PDB file of C-alpha atoms in Angstrom:
ATOM      1  CA  MET A   1       4.544  14.719 -11.561  1.00 96.00           C
ATOM      2  CA  LEU A   2       4.626  12.610  -8.307  1.00 98.00           C
ATOM      3  CA  TRP A   3       7.467  10.425  -8.283  1.00 97.00           C
ATOM      4  CA  ASN A   4       8.086   9.721  -4.666  1.00 97.00           C
ATOM      5  CA  ILE A   5       6.461   9.876  -1.352  1.00 98.00           C
ATOM      6  CA  ILE A   6       8.384  10.192   2.015  1.00 97.00           C
ATOM      7  CA  ASP A   7       5.923   9.564   4.820  1.00 98.00           C
ATOM      8  CA  ARG A   8       7.130  11.112   8.122  1.00 98.00           C
ATOM      9  CA  ARG A   9       3.861  11.008  10.021  1.00 98.00           C
ATOM     10  CA  GLU A  10       4.080   9.447  13.456  1.00 97.00           C
ATOM     11  CA  ARG A  11       0.241   8.874  13.188  1.00 97.00           C
ATOM     12  CA  SER A  12       0.215   7.061   9.800  1.00 96.00           C
ATOM     13  CA  TYR A  13      -3.470   6.356   9.926  1.00 97.00           C
ATOM     14  CA  ARG A  14      -4.635  10.046  10.306  1.00 97.00           C
ATOM     15  CA  TRP A  15      -5.449  11.383   6.727  1.00 98.00           C
ATOM     16  CA  LYS A  16      -7.814  14.326   7.250  1.00 98.00           C
ATOM     17  CA  ARG A  17      -5.242  16.768   8.258  1.00 98.00           C
ATOM     18  CA  VAL A  18      -1.671  16.552   7.312  1.00 98.00           C
ATOM     19  CA  ASN A  19       1.165  19.116   6.394  1.00 98.00           C
ATOM     20  CA  ALA A  20       2.806  18.312   2.932  1.00 98.00           C
ATOM     21  CA  ILE A  21       5.975  19.532   1.267  1.00 98.00           C
ATOM     22  CA  ILE A  22       7.090  18.971  -2.225  1.00 98.00           C
ATOM     23  CA  GLU A  23      10.801  19.243  -3.586  1.00 97.00           C
ATOM     24  CA  ALA A  24      12.155  18.440  -6.668  1.00 97.00           C
ATOM     25  CA  THR A  25      12.856  14.432  -6.794  1.00 97.00           C
ATOM     26  CA  SER A  26      16.423  15.438  -8.407  1.00 96.00           C
ATOM     27  CA  ASN A  27      17.168  16.617  -4.857  1.00 95.00           C
ATOM     28  CA  ASP A  28      17.101  12.874  -3.901  1.00 94.00           C
ATOM     29  CA  ASN A  29      19.898  12.000  -6.366  1.00 95.00           C
ATOM     30  CA  SER A  30      22.305  12.351  -3.654  1.00 93.00           C
ATOM     31  CA  VAL A  31      20.778   9.702  -1.441  1.00 95.00           C
ATOM     32  CA  LYS A  32      22.733   6.492  -1.440  1.00 95.00           C
ATOM     33  CA  ASP A  33      20.845   3.688  -3.506  1.00 96.00           C
ATOM     34  CA  SER A  34      18.143   6.218  -5.007  1.00 95.00           C
ATOM     35  CA  ASP A  35      17.108   6.168  -8.397  1.00 96.00           C
ATOM     36  CA  ARG A  36      18.144   9.065 -10.375  1.00 96.00           C
ATOM     37  CA  VAL A  37      16.267  11.665 -12.214  1.00 96.00           C
ATOM     38  CA  ASP A  38      17.449  14.587 -14.303  1.00 95.00           C
ATOM     39  CA  VAL A  39      17.668  18.163 -13.178  1.00 95.00           C
ATOM     40  CA  HIS A  40      15.419  20.615 -14.816  1.00 91.00           C
ATOM     41  CA  ASP A  41      15.719  24.321 -14.788  1.00 92.00           C
ATOM     42  CA  ASP A  42      12.106  24.728 -13.746  1.00 92.00           C
ATOM     43  CA  ASP A  43      12.263  22.192 -10.898  1.00 93.00           C
ATOM     44  CA  VAL A  44      10.257  22.990  -7.751  1.00 92.00           C
ATOM     45  CA  VAL A  45      12.680  24.171  -4.972  1.00 91.00           C
ATOM     46  CA  TYR A  46      10.228  23.989  -2.372  1.00 96.00           C
ATOM     47  CA  ASP A  47       6.540  24.507  -1.457  1.00 98.00           C
ATOM     48  CA  GLN A  48       4.284  23.581   1.409  1.00 98.00           C
ATOM     49  CA  ARG A  49       0.486  22.955   2.186  1.00 98.00           C
ATOM     50  CA  ALA A  50      -0.810  22.892   5.625  1.00 98.00           C
ATOM     51  CA  ASN A  51      -3.854  21.085   7.036  1.00 98.00           C
ATOM     52  CA  VAL A  52      -4.768  19.303   3.906  1.00 98.00           C
ATOM     53  CA  THR A  53      -6.006  15.832   3.360  1.00 98.00           C
ATOM     54  CA  VAL A  54      -3.734  13.133   2.112  1.00 98.00           C
ATOM     55  CA  ALA A  55      -5.613  12.876  -1.027  1.00 98.00           C
ATOM     56  CA  GLU A  56      -5.360  16.720  -1.625  1.00 98.00           C
ATOM     57  CA  ALA A  57      -1.493  16.452  -0.980  1.00 98.00           C
ATOM     58  CA  VAL A  58      -1.152  13.667  -3.680  1.00 98.00           C
ATOM     59  CA  GLU A  59      -3.276  15.482  -6.073  1.00 98.00           C
ATOM     60  CA  TRP A  60      -1.293  18.640  -5.542  1.00 98.00           C
ATOM     61  CA  ALA A  61       1.918  16.882  -6.013  1.00 98.00           C
ATOM     62  CA  MET A  62       0.644  15.228  -9.140  1.00 98.00           C
ATOM     63  CA  SER A  63      -0.208  18.384 -10.858  1.00 98.00           C
ATOM     64  CA  GLN A  64       3.318  19.705 -10.699  1.00 97.00           C
ATOM     65  CA  ASP A  65       5.099  19.971 -14.246  1.00 95.00           C
ATOM     66  CA  GLN A  66       8.381  18.457 -12.957  1.00 96.00           C
ATOM     67  CA  PRO A  67       9.019  15.362 -10.843  1.00 97.00           C
ATOM     68  CA  VAL A  68       8.559  15.989  -7.319  1.00 98.00           C
ATOM     69  CA  THR A  69       8.789  14.103  -3.890  1.00 98.00           C
ATOM     70  CA  LEU A  70       6.139  14.714  -1.416  1.00 98.00           C
ATOM     71  CA  PHE A  71       6.890  14.668   2.195  1.00 98.00           C
ATOM     72  CA  LEU A  72       3.949  13.834   4.567  1.00 98.00           C
ATOM     73  CA  TYR A  73       4.018  15.043   8.166  1.00 98.00           C
ATOM     74  CA  ASP A  74       1.481  15.120  10.955  1.00 98.00           C
ATOM     75  CA  ALA A  75      -0.609  18.392  11.198  1.00 96.00           C
ATOM     76  CA  GLY A  76       1.424  21.001  13.015  1.00 94.00           C
ATOM     77  CA  LYS A  77       4.786  19.430  12.197  1.00 94.00           C
ATOM     78  CA  GLY A  78       7.283  19.364   9.167  1.00 91.00           C
ATOM     79  CA  PHE A  79       7.578  23.220   8.888  1.00 86.00           C
TER      80      PHE A  79
END
């Protein structure tokens, strides 16, 4: 379940190749003024994909069983 997207790309109009990271949206609970979500035992701790399209990154994040935040980075950056 994709619940949030943080776009950290410097080249925000490049969509053919990006790096993507997902983390449990519950990790964002500590951020000031964030919406809150319950913590689940099977939350994604961290996962990444390199050189995917923005559409593939979104589809991957949406396929998760628990709420995730998707971080987008320019290809070659983020991890």
